[in-house]
Amino acid sequence: MTAYKEKYDNYLADFETVLDGFCGRLDCKPEKLADSLKYSLKSGGKRLRPVLMFAVGELLGVERTSLTNYALALELIHTYSLIHDDLPEMDNDDYRRGRLTNHKVFGVGNAVLAGDGLLNTAYSLLFGECFNGNDRVSAAKFICDCAGINGMIAGQAADLEHENDTTVDENLLNFIYENKTAKLLIAAVVVPSILCGGKYYSELKTFGSVLGNLFQLTDDILDIEGSFEQLGKSTGKDSAEGKYTGVRLYGLDGSKVRADVLAVKCTGILEKFEGDTSFLKDLVSFVRQRIC
Amino acid sequence: MTAYKEKYDNYLADFETVLDGFCGRLDCKPEKLADSLKYSLKSGGKRLRPVLMFAVGELLGVERTSLTNYALALELIHTYSLIHDDLPEMDNDDYRRGRLTNHKVFGVGNAVLAGDGLLNTAYSLLFGECFNGNDRVSAAKFICDCAGINGMIAGQAADLEHENDTTVDENLLNFIYENKTAKLLIAAVVVPSILCGGKYYSELKTFGSVLGNLFQLTDDILDIEGSFEQLGKSTGKDSAEGKYTGVRLYGLDGSKVRADVLAVKCTGILEKFEGDTSFLKDLVSFVRQRIC
């Protein structure tokens, strides 16, 4: 096992322990509501946002325990966005991470409520952190704004609105990538900075942005080249549905070249940091080369 | 014009000014997202929650300006819940306040995002308040928890789950009333108390709960006796769809008797307060006798 893989698995295992504890305490009625939240939360996934947050926290010397509720909140927000995004009138996906999507198991009405419930619970966790000083409020508000109507939700709305456009505008594509995908990655890497007085704040913001754009571009490439077995979700849907993707703008080969450029740019930002950035550099390579 | 009506209209006008200012500043892309948020926010309504909050604030001597973002957040949360509740796979309503529902104008996918956007924006406003001390964090967290998976969302989920039950269980009906409807009214009246050190905290909590139960019971009565012209929404749907209503459990006459009992109980709680509670007492009577 490579050092990178070992480290990723360690961060992942730490987060899964936090998540298991949270799910164990998660208590609400009706049971179906609780079940639907846990179903989507515990359906695996790479946990990229919590892993990024933990790794940047370690680089900046921020204690893991002071990050756990932020990591949890971010994963809850990410999970709610997937549940709502998979709905029939949105992306209409039946599978996610190799399992039936929330609405296929619990029905559309419940899936809407499950998403609402995860979003609301994320903020309840973060309000709990706000008793401990203004840095912790700033970090909570930063996550909220990244997820909001000038962040992820704006990206989703633009994505939905331009689904059947016949042309692809680069500015609009950048807007969708930046908001739909990059904003939550920016939140993941910027929160540790806010919690230690803003160390490398702007570098981390740029790093999160470029990494998010890279992640979404490789997602678009995988939609063409990947298989259901690798990805756990249907592929080839984006182009079939006329989605606004990088591949439509740059072509498949052009997208790969652009992904390489983004990966180099992303790694370059890390050169400015003191301390051991090898894990984050390897993570960038992984995102570029990922097959799942 | 009665003194009650005059006072209600004053609170209402104050809130509409706050809301207009907020909508004026509300800036996001794509335009359709911004339009869909404003469409539902500015579709009128009684603004019962902000009015209640302002009235209780006045009774307790809490400055109006310190309440405005809480009132706004609560109205945003209430509005998001209506948008999601009106969706085809939820209550499937085409009209709300005499206008087409959000999804009928903007499509289901956009309506899901509009609801998400309002919920998220409510919390962004409240995180902004959290820089100003722990009482303000407590008040924000209180609203969040009232709206959450042990509050309004739990009530909605239970309502949805038991839509076609052939029997009605009183405990379950109480659970639905308390969570789906009363929790946000509790938030409206408890927030001013939290902001002034907990004055009348438990009395206000009970007042909000009983008033919420009364409000939902009169809603169920109006679904039978009211008209589209009075209510601005379709009537007779609850019984046709086998919804879990008070009228199904107590009958129409039994519900009216019970509503009278709740109104008396609600007014009785106000006897314990110092200061002028006449507006709140009149408001209870209005909720009992309302035809819209």
Coordinates of C-alpha atoms in Angstrom, one line a residue:
Chain A
M1 CA 0.0 0.0 0.0
T2 CA 1.4 3.4 -0.9
A3 CA 1.9 6.1 1.8
Y4 CA -0.8 8.1 0.1
K5 CA -3.4 5.3 0.2
E6 CA -2.5 4.5 3.8
K7 CA -3.0 8.2 4.8
Y8 CA -6.3 8.5 2.8
D9 CA -7.6 5.4 4.5
N10 CA -6.6 6.8 7.9
Y11 CA -8.4 10.0 7.3
L12 CA -11.4 8.1 5.9
A13 CA -11.5 5.7 8.9
D14 CA -11.4 8.6 11.3
F15 CA -14.3 10.3 9.5
E16 CA -16.3 7.1 9.3
T17 CA -16.0 6.7 13.1
V18 CA -17.3 10.3 13.5
L19 CA -20.1 9.6 11.1
D20 CA -21.0 6.3 12.8
G21 CA -21.2 8.1 16.1
F22 CA -23.4 10.7 14.6
C23 CA -25.7 8.2 12.9
G24 CA -25.9 6.3 16.2
R25 CA -27.1 9.4 18.0
L26 CA -29.4 10.4 15.1
D27 CA -32.8 10.0 16.6
C28 CA -36.0 11.2 15.0
K29 CA -39.5 10.1 14.1
P30 CA -41.0 8.8 11.9
E31 CA -38.5 5.9 11.6
K32 CA -38.7 6.2 7.9
L33 CA -37.2 9.7 8.0
A34 CA -34.3 8.5 10.2
D35 CA -33.8 5.5 8.0
S36 CA -33.7 7.6 4.8
L37 CA -31.1 10.0 6.3
K38 CA -28.9 7.1 7.4
Y39 CA -29.3 5.2 4.1
S40 CA -27.8 8.0 2.1
L41 CA -25.2 9.0 4.7
K42 CA -23.9 5.5 5.0
S43 CA -23.8 4.6 1.4
G44 CA -20.0 4.9 1.2
G45 CA -18.4 7.4 -1.1
K46 CA -14.9 8.8 -1.2
R47 CA -15.6 11.3 1.6
L48 CA -13.4 13.7 -0.3
R49 CA -14.5 16.8 1.5
P50 CA -13.9 15.5 5.1
V51 CA -10.6 13.9 4.0
L52 CA -9.5 17.2 2.4
M53 CA -10.5 19.1 5.6
F54 CA -8.6 16.7 7.9
A55 CA -5.5 16.8 5.6
V56 CA -5.4 20.6 5.4
G57 CA -6.1 20.8 9.2
E58 CA -3.1 18.6 9.8
L59 CA -0.9 20.8 7.5
L60 CA -1.9 23.9 9.4
G61 CA -1.7 22.3 12.8
V62 CA -5.5 22.5 13.6
E63 CA -6.6 19.8 16.0
R64 CA -8.7 17.1 14.4
T65 CA -11.4 17.2 17.1
S66 CA -12.1 20.9 16.4
L67 CA -12.9 20.0 12.8
T68 CA -15.2 17.0 13.2
N69 CA -18.5 18.9 13.3
Y70 CA -17.5 21.0 10.3
A71 CA -16.5 17.9 8.3
L72 CA -19.7 16.2 9.3
A73 CA -21.8 19.2 8.3
L74 CA -20.1 19.4 5.0
E75 CA -20.7 15.7 4.3
L76 CA -24.4 16.1 5.3
I77 CA -24.7 19.1 2.9
H78 CA -23.0 17.1 0.1
T79 CA -25.3 14.2 0.7
Y80 CA -28.4 16.3 0.7
S81 CA -27.3 17.8 -2.6
L82 CA -26.9 14.4 -4.2
I83 CA -30.4 13.3 -2.9
H84 CA -32.1 16.3 -4.4
D85 CA -29.9 16.2 -7.6
D86 CA -30.9 12.6 -8.2
L87 CA -34.7 13.3 -8.1
P88 CA -36.6 12.5 -11.3
E89 CA -37.2 16.2 -12.2
M90 CA -33.5 17.0 -11.7
D91 CA -30.9 14.5 -12.9
N92 CA -33.2 11.5 -12.6
D93 CA -30.7 9.0 -11.4
D94 CA -31.7 5.5 -10.2
Y95 CA -28.3 4.6 -8.8
R96 CA -25.7 6.3 -6.7
R97 CA -22.5 4.6 -5.4
G98 CA -23.9 1.3 -6.7
R99 CA -27.1 1.4 -4.7
L100 CA -30.6 2.6 -5.5
T101 CA -31.0 6.4 -5.0
N102 CA -32.9 7.7 -2.0
H103 CA -36.1 8.4 -3.9
K104 CA -36.1 4.9 -5.5
V105 CA -36.1 3.4 -2.0
F106 CA -38.1 5.9 0.1
G107 CA -40.2 7.7 -2.6
V108 CA -39.8 11.2 -4.0
G109 CA -41.7 13.0 -1.2
N110 CA -39.6 11.4 1.5
A111 CA -36.4 12.0 -0.5
V112 CA -37.2 15.8 -0.7
L113 CA -37.7 15.7 3.1
A114 CA -34.5 13.6 3.7
G115 CA -32.5 16.2 1.8
D116 CA -34.1 19.1 3.7
G117 CA -33.5 17.2 6.9
L118 CA -29.8 16.7 6.2
L119 CA -29.3 20.3 5.2
N120 CA -31.1 21.5 8.4
T121 CA -29.2 19.1 10.6
A122 CA -25.9 20.3 9.2
Y123 CA -26.7 23.8 10.3
S124 CA -27.9 22.6 13.7
L125 CA -24.5 21.1 14.2
L126 CA -22.8 24.3 13.1
F127 CA -24.9 26.6 15.3
G128 CA -23.7 24.3 18.1
E129 CA -20.2 25.3 17.2
C130 CA -21.0 29.1 17.2
F131 CA -21.0 29.3 21.0
N132 CA -17.2 29.1 20.9
G133 CA -16.0 32.3 19.4
N134 CA -16.2 34.3 16.2
D135 CA -13.7 32.2 14.2
R136 CA -16.0 29.3 14.6
V137 CA -19.0 31.4 13.5
S138 CA -17.0 32.6 10.5
A139 CA -16.2 29.0 9.5
A140 CA -19.8 28.0 9.9
K141 CA -21.0 30.9 7.8
F142 CA -18.4 30.2 5.2
I143 CA -19.7 26.7 4.7
C144 CA -23.3 28.0 4.6
D145 CA -22.5 30.6 1.9
C146 CA -20.5 28.1 -0.2
A147 CA -23.6 25.8 -0.1
G148 CA -26.1 28.6 -0.8
I149 CA -27.7 30.7 -3.6
N150 CA -24.4 32.2 -4.5
G151 CA -22.7 28.9 -4.2
M152 CA -23.7 25.3 -4.8
I153 CA -27.4 26.0 -5.3
A154 CA -26.7 28.6 -8.0
G155 CA -24.5 26.0 -9.8
Q156 CA -27.3 23.4 -9.6
A157 CA -29.9 25.9 -10.9
A158 CA -27.6 27.0 -13.8
D159 CA -26.9 23.4 -14.6
L160 CA -30.7 22.7 -14.7
E161 CA -31.6 25.8 -16.7
H162 CA -29.1 25.1 -19.5
E163 CA -29.6 21.4 -19.8
N164 CA -30.8 21.5 -23.4
D165 CA -28.8 24.4 -24.7
T166 CA -27.3 23.7 -28.1
T167 CA -24.2 25.8 -27.6
V168 CA -21.8 25.8 -24.7
D169 CA -20.5 29.1 -23.3
E170 CA -17.1 28.9 -21.5
N171 CA -18.1 31.5 -18.9
L172 CA -21.2 29.7 -18.1
L173 CA -19.4 26.4 -17.9
N174 CA -16.9 28.0 -15.5
F175 CA -19.8 29.3 -13.4
I176 CA -21.4 25.9 -13.2
Y177 CA -18.1 24.1 -12.3
E178 CA -17.1 26.7 -9.8
N179 CA -20.5 26.8 -8.0
K180 CA -21.9 23.3 -8.4
T181 CA -18.7 21.5 -7.5
A182 CA -15.8 23.7 -6.4
K183 CA -17.6 25.7 -3.7
L184 CA -17.9 22.8 -1.3
L185 CA -14.3 21.8 -1.9
I186 CA -13.3 25.4 -1.2
A187 CA -15.2 25.2 2.1
A188 CA -13.4 21.9 3.0
V189 CA -9.9 23.5 2.7
V190 CA -10.7 27.0 3.9
V191 CA -12.4 26.1 7.2
P192 CA -9.2 24.9 8.8
S193 CA -7.6 28.2 7.7
I194 CA -10.4 30.2 9.3
L195 CA -10.0 28.3 12.5
C196 CA -6.3 29.2 12.8
G197 CA -6.6 32.9 12.0
G198 CA -6.6 32.8 8.2
K199 CA -3.3 31.0 7.5
Y200 CA -2.9 30.5 3.7
Y201 CA -6.5 31.7 3.3
S202 CA -6.3 32.9 -0.2
E203 CA -4.0 30.1 -1.4
L204 CA -6.3 27.5 0.0
K205 CA -9.3 29.2 -1.6
T206 CA -7.6 29.1 -5.0
F207 CA -6.5 25.5 -4.4
G208 CA -10.0 24.4 -3.6
S209 CA -11.3 26.2 -6.6
V210 CA -8.9 24.6 -9.1
L211 CA -9.2 21.2 -7.5
G212 CA -13.0 21.5 -7.8
N213 CA -12.8 22.4 -11.4
L214 CA -10.5 19.5 -12.0
F215 CA -12.8 17.2 -10.1
Q216 CA -15.8 18.2 -12.2
L217 CA -13.9 18.0 -15.5
T218 CA -12.7 14.4 -14.6
D219 CA -16.3 13.7 -13.7
D220 CA -17.4 14.7 -17.1
I221 CA -14.6 12.6 -18.7
L222 CA -15.6 9.6 -16.6
D223 CA -19.2 10.0 -17.7
I224 CA -17.9 9.2 -21.2
E225 CA -15.2 6.7 -20.5
G226 CA -16.2 5.2 -17.2
S227 CA -18.5 2.2 -16.5
F228 CA -21.3 1.6 -14.1
E229 CA -19.1 -1.0 -12.3
Q230 CA -16.3 1.6 -11.7
L231 CA -18.6 4.5 -10.8
G232 CA -21.6 2.9 -9.2
K233 CA -23.8 5.2 -11.2
S234 CA -25.1 5.4 -14.7
T235 CA -22.7 6.8 -17.3
G236 CA -23.2 8.5 -20.7
K237 CA -26.3 10.3 -19.3
D238 CA -24.8 13.8 -19.4
S239 CA -24.2 13.9 -23.1
A240 CA -27.4 12.0 -23.8
E241 CA -29.4 14.6 -21.9
G242 CA -27.5 17.5 -23.4
K243 CA -25.9 18.5 -20.0
Y244 CA -23.5 21.4 -19.9
T245 CA -20.2 19.6 -19.6
G246 CA -16.5 20.3 -20.2
V247 CA -16.4 17.5 -22.8
R248 CA -19.0 19.2 -24.9
L249 CA -16.9 22.4 -24.9
Y250 CA -13.4 21.0 -25.1
G251 CA -14.0 17.6 -26.6
L252 CA -12.7 14.4 -24.9
D253 CA -9.0 14.9 -25.7
G254 CA -9.2 18.6 -25.1
S255 CA -10.7 18.0 -21.7
K256 CA -7.9 15.6 -20.8
V257 CA -5.3 18.3 -21.8
R258 CA -7.2 20.8 -19.8
A259 CA -7.4 18.5 -16.8
D260 CA -3.6 18.1 -16.9
V261 CA -3.2 21.8 -16.9
L262 CA -5.5 22.2 -13.9
A263 CA -3.7 19.4 -12.1
V264 CA -0.3 21.2 -12.6
K265 CA -1.8 24.5 -11.5
C266 CA -3.3 22.9 -8.4
T267 CA 0.0 21.3 -7.4
G268 CA 1.8 24.5 -8.1
I269 CA -0.2 26.3 -5.5
L270 CA 0.9 23.8 -2.9
E271 CA 4.6 24.8 -3.6
K272 CA 3.9 28.0 -1.6
F273 CA 3.2 26.1 1.6
E274 CA 5.6 25.3 4.4
G275 CA 5.3 21.7 5.7
D276 CA 4.7 18.4 4.1
T277 CA 2.2 18.8 1.2
S278 CA 3.0 15.4 -0.4
F279 CA -0.4 14.0 0.6
L280 CA -2.3 16.9 -1.0
K281 CA -0.1 16.7 -4.1
D282 CA -0.9 13.0 -4.4
L283 CA -4.5 13.7 -3.9
V284 CA -4.5 16.1 -6.9
S285 CA -2.9 13.3 -9.0
F286 CA -5.5 10.9 -7.8
V287 CA -8.3 13.2 -8.8
R288 CA -6.7 13.7 -12.2
Q289 CA -6.3 9.9 -12.8
R290 CA -9.3 8.6 -10.9
I291 CA -11.4 6.0 -12.4
C292 CA -14.1 6.2 -9.8
Chain B
M1 CA -60.7 49.7 12.0
T2 CA -60.3 47.9 15.3
A3 CA -57.2 48.5 17.5
Y4 CA -56.3 44.9 16.8
K5 CA -56.5 45.2 13.1
E6 CA -54.5 48.5 13.2
K7 CA -51.8 46.9 15.3
Y8 CA -51.6 43.8 13.1
D9 CA -51.3 46.0 10.0
N10 CA -48.5 48.0 11.6
Y11 CA -46.5 44.9 12.5
L12 CA -47.2 43.5 9.0
A13 CA -46.2 46.8 7.3
D14 CA -42.9 46.8 9.3
F15 CA -42.2 43.3 8.2
E16 CA -43.0 43.9 4.6
T17 CA -40.5 46.8 4.6
V18 CA -37.9 44.4 6.0
L19 CA -38.8 41.8 3.4
D20 CA -38.7 44.3 0.6
G21 CA -35.3 45.5 1.6
F22 CA -34.1 41.9 1.7
C23 CA -35.6 41.0 -1.7
G24 CA -34.0 44.2 -3.1
R25 CA -30.6 43.0 -1.9
L26 CA -31.2 39.4 -2.9
D27 CA -28.8 38.9 -5.8
C28 CA -28.0 35.6 -7.3
K29 CA -27.6 33.9 -10.7
P30 CA -29.3 32.4 -12.6
E31 CA -32.0 35.0 -12.7
K32 CA -34.6 32.3 -12.6
L33 CA -33.4 31.2 -9.2
A34 CA -33.6 34.7 -7.8
D35 CA -37.0 35.2 -9.4
S36 CA -38.4 31.9 -8.0
L37 CA -37.3 32.9 -4.5
K38 CA -38.9 36.3 -4.7
Y39 CA -42.0 34.9 -6.3
S40 CA -42.8 32.8 -3.3
L41 CA -41.5 35.3 -0.7
K42 CA -43.6 38.1 -2.1
S43 CA -46.8 36.2 -2.6
G44 CA -48.4 37.8 0.5
G45 CA -49.7 35.7 3.3
K46 CA -50.6 36.6 6.8
R47 CA -46.9 36.8 8.0
L48 CA -48.2 35.3 11.2
R49 CA -44.8 34.2 12.5
P50 CA -43.1 37.6 12.1
V51 CA -46.1 39.4 13.5
L52 CA -46.1 37.1 16.5
M53 CA -42.4 37.7 17.0
F54 CA -42.7 41.4 16.8
A55 CA -45.7 41.4 19.2
V56 CA -44.0 39.2 21.8
G57 CA -40.8 41.3 21.4
E58 CA -42.8 44.5 22.2
L59 CA -44.4 42.8 25.2
L60 CA -41.0 41.8 26.5
G61 CA -39.3 45.1 25.7
V62 CA -37.0 43.6 23.0
E63 CA -36.0 46.1 20.3
R64 CA -37.6 45.5 16.9
T65 CA -34.3 45.9 15.0
S66 CA -32.7 43.1 17.0
L67 CA -35.5 40.8 15.8
T68 CA -35.7 41.5 12.1
N69 CA -33.3 38.9 10.9
Y70 CA -34.8 36.2 13.0
A71 CA -38.3 37.2 11.7
L72 CA -37.0 37.2 8.2
A73 CA -35.3 33.8 8.6
L74 CA -38.4 32.3 10.0
E75 CA -40.5 33.6 7.1
L76 CA -37.9 32.2 4.7
I77 CA -38.1 28.8 6.4
H78 CA -41.9 28.9 6.4
T79 CA -41.9 29.8 2.7
Y80 CA -39.5 27.0 1.8
S81 CA -41.6 24.5 3.6
L82 CA -44.7 25.6 1.6
I83 CA -42.8 25.3 -1.7
H84 CA -41.6 21.8 -1.0
D85 CA -45.0 20.8 0.6
D86 CA -46.8 21.9 -2.6
L87 CA -44.7 19.6 -4.8
P88 CA -46.6 17.0 -6.8
E89 CA -45.2 14.1 -4.8
M90 CA -46.1 15.9 -1.5
D91 CA -49.4 17.7 -1.2
N92 CA -49.6 18.4 -5.0
D93 CA -51.1 21.8 -4.8
D94 CA -51.4 24.1 -7.8
Y95 CA -52.4 27.2 -6.0
R96 CA -51.2 29.0 -2.8
R97 CA -52.5 32.4 -1.7
G98 CA -54.5 32.6 -4.9
R99 CA -51.4 32.3 -7.2
L100 CA -49.9 29.4 -9.0
T101 CA -47.5 27.4 -6.7
N102 CA -43.8 27.8 -7.3
H103 CA -43.4 24.5 -9.2
K104 CA -46.3 25.4 -11.5
V105 CA -44.5 28.5 -12.6
F106 CA -40.8 27.5 -12.4
G107 CA -40.9 23.7 -12.8
V108 CA -40.4 21.0 -10.1
G109 CA -36.6 20.9 -10.3
N110 CA -36.4 24.7 -9.8
A111 CA -38.9 24.6 -7.0
V112 CA -36.8 22.0 -5.1
L113 CA -33.8 24.3 -5.5
A114 CA -35.9 27.4 -4.6
G115 CA -36.9 25.7 -1.3
D116 CA -33.3 24.6 -0.7
G117 CA -32.1 28.2 -1.4
L118 CA -34.6 29.8 1.0
L119 CA -33.7 27.4 3.8
N120 CA -30.0 27.9 3.2
T121 CA -30.4 31.7 3.0
A122 CA -32.3 31.7 6.3
Y123 CA -29.4 30.2 8.0
S124 CA -26.8 32.4 6.3
L125 CA -28.8 35.4 7.9
L126 CA -28.8 33.7 11.3
F127 CA -25.1 32.8 11.2
G128 CA -24.6 36.5 10.6
E129 CA -26.3 37.2 13.9
C130 CA -24.1 34.7 15.8
F131 CA -21.1 37.1 16.0
N132 CA -23.0 39.1 18.6
G133 CA -23.1 36.8 21.6
N134 CA -24.3 33.5 22.9
D135 CA -28.0 34.6 23.3
R136 CA -28.1 35.3 19.6
V137 CA -26.6 31.9 18.8
S138 CA -29.1 30.2 21.1
A139 CA -32.0 32.0 19.4
A140 CA -30.6 30.9 15.9
K141 CA -30.1 27.3 17.0
F142 CA -33.6 27.3 18.5
I143 CA -35.2 28.2 15.2
C144 CA -33.0 25.7 13.4
D145 CA -34.0 22.9 15.7
C146 CA -37.7 23.8 15.5
A147 CA -37.5 23.6 11.7
G148 CA -35.5 20.3 11.7
I149 CA -35.8 16.6 11.9
N150 CA -37.2 16.7 15.4
G151 CA -39.4 19.6 14.4
M152 CA -41.2 20.7 11.3
I153 CA -39.6 18.2 9.0
A154 CA -40.5 15.3 11.3
G155 CA -44.1 16.6 11.2
Q156 CA -44.1 16.7 7.4
A157 CA -42.6 13.2 7.2
A158 CA -45.2 11.8 9.5
D159 CA -48.0 13.6 7.6
L160 CA -46.7 12.1 4.4
E161 CA -46.3 8.6 5.8
H162 CA -49.8 8.3 7.2
E163 CA -51.6 9.9 4.4
N164 CA -53.7 6.9 3.6
D165 CA -54.2 5.4 7.0
T166 CA -57.7 4.2 7.6
T167 CA -57.7 5.0 11.3
V168 CA -56.5 8.2 13.1
D169 CA -54.5 7.9 16.3
E170 CA -54.7 10.9 18.6
N171 CA -51.1 10.7 19.7
L172 CA -49.9 10.6 16.1
L173 CA -52.2 13.5 15.2
N174 CA -50.8 15.5 18.1
F175 CA -47.3 14.7 16.9
I176 CA -48.1 16.0 13.4
Y177 CA -49.8 19.1 14.7
E178 CA -47.1 19.9 17.2
N179 CA -44.2 19.4 14.7
K180 CA -45.6 20.3 11.3
T181 CA -47.3 23.5 12.5
A182 CA -46.7 24.5 16.1
K183 CA -42.9 24.3 16.1
L184 CA -42.4 27.4 13.9
L185 CA -44.9 29.3 16.0
I186 CA -43.1 28.3 19.1
A187 CA -39.9 29.6 17.5
A188 CA -41.6 32.9 16.7
V189 CA -42.6 33.6 20.3
V190 CA -39.6 32.0 22.1
V191 CA -36.9 33.9 20.2
P192 CA -37.7 37.3 21.8
S193 CA -37.6 35.5 25.2
I194 CA -34.1 34.0 24.5
L195 CA -32.9 37.4 23.4
C196 CA -33.8 39.0 26.8
G197 CA -32.4 36.3 29.0
G198 CA -35.3 33.8 29.0
K199 CA -38.2 35.9 30.3
Y200 CA -41.5 33.9 30.3
Y201 CA -39.6 31.2 28.3
S202 CA -41.7 28.2 29.3
E203 CA -45.0 30.1 29.2
L204 CA -44.2 31.3 25.7
K205 CA -43.2 27.8 24.6
T206 CA -46.6 26.5 25.8
F207 CA -48.4 29.5 24.3
G208 CA -46.8 28.8 20.9
S209 CA -47.6 25.1 21.1
V210 CA -51.3 25.6 21.9
L211 CA -51.6 28.4 19.3
G212 CA -50.0 26.2 16.7
N213 CA -52.3 23.3 17.5
L214 CA -55.3 25.7 17.3
F215 CA -54.0 27.1 14.0
Q216 CA -53.7 23.6 12.4
L217 CA -57.1 22.5 13.7
T218 CA -58.8 25.6 12.2
D219 CA -56.8 24.9 9.0
D220 CA -58.4 21.5 8.9
I221 CA -61.9 23.0 9.6
L222 CA -61.4 25.5 6.8
D223 CA -60.4 22.8 4.4
I224 CA -64.0 21.5 4.9
E225 CA -65.9 24.8 5.3
G226 CA -63.7 27.4 3.5
S227 CA -63.7 28.3 -0.2
F228 CA -60.9 28.8 -2.7
E229 CA -61.9 32.5 -2.8
Q230 CA -61.4 32.9 1.0
L231 CA -58.2 30.8 1.3
G232 CA -56.4 31.2 -2.0
K233 CA -55.9 27.5 -2.2
S234 CA -57.8 24.4 -3.1
T235 CA -60.1 23.1 -0.3
G236 CA -61.6 19.7 0.5
K237 CA -58.3 18.1 -0.6
D238 CA -57.2 16.8 2.8
S239 CA -60.2 14.6 3.3
A240 CA -60.3 13.5 -0.3
E241 CA -56.7 12.4 0.0
G242 CA -57.1 10.7 3.4
K243 CA -54.9 13.2 5.2
Y244 CA -54.4 12.9 8.9
T245 CA -56.6 15.7 10.1
G246 CA -58.3 16.8 13.3
V247 CA -61.7 16.7 11.6
R248 CA -61.2 13.0 10.8
L249 CA -60.6 12.3 14.4
Y250 CA -63.0 14.6 16.2
G251 CA -65.6 15.3 13.4
L252 CA -66.4 18.8 12.2
D253 CA -68.5 19.8 15.3
G254 CA -66.1 18.1 17.7
S255 CA -63.2 20.0 16.1
K256 CA -64.9 23.3 16.7
V257 CA -65.5 22.5 20.3
R258 CA -61.9 21.4 20.6
A259 CA -60.7 24.6 18.9
D260 CA -62.7 26.6 21.4
V261 CA -61.0 24.8 24.3
L262 CA -57.6 25.4 22.8
A263 CA -58.4 29.1 22.3
V264 CA -59.4 29.4 26.0
K265 CA -56.3 27.6 27.1
C266 CA -54.1 29.8 24.9
T267 CA -55.7 33.0 26.3
G268 CA -55.4 31.6 29.8
I269 CA -51.6 31.4 29.4
L270 CA -51.4 35.1 28.6
E271 CA -53.1 35.9 32.0
K272 CA -49.7 35.1 33.6
F273 CA -48.0 37.9 31.8
E274 CA -47.4 41.4 33.0
G275 CA -48.0 44.1 30.5
D276 CA -50.6 44.6 27.8
T277 CA -51.5 41.2 26.2
S278 CA -54.6 42.4 24.5
F279 CA -53.2 42.2 21.0
L280 CA -52.0 38.6 21.6
K281 CA -55.4 37.7 23.1
D282 CA -57.2 39.2 20.1
L283 CA -54.8 37.3 17.8
V284 CA -55.9 34.0 19.5
S285 CA -59.5 34.9 18.8
F286 CA -58.7 35.8 15.2
V287 CA -57.0 32.4 14.7
R288 CA -60.0 30.6 16.2
Q289 CA -62.5 32.6 14.0
R290 CA -60.4 33.1 10.9
I291 CA -61.9 32.5 7.5
C292 CA -58.6 32.8 5.7

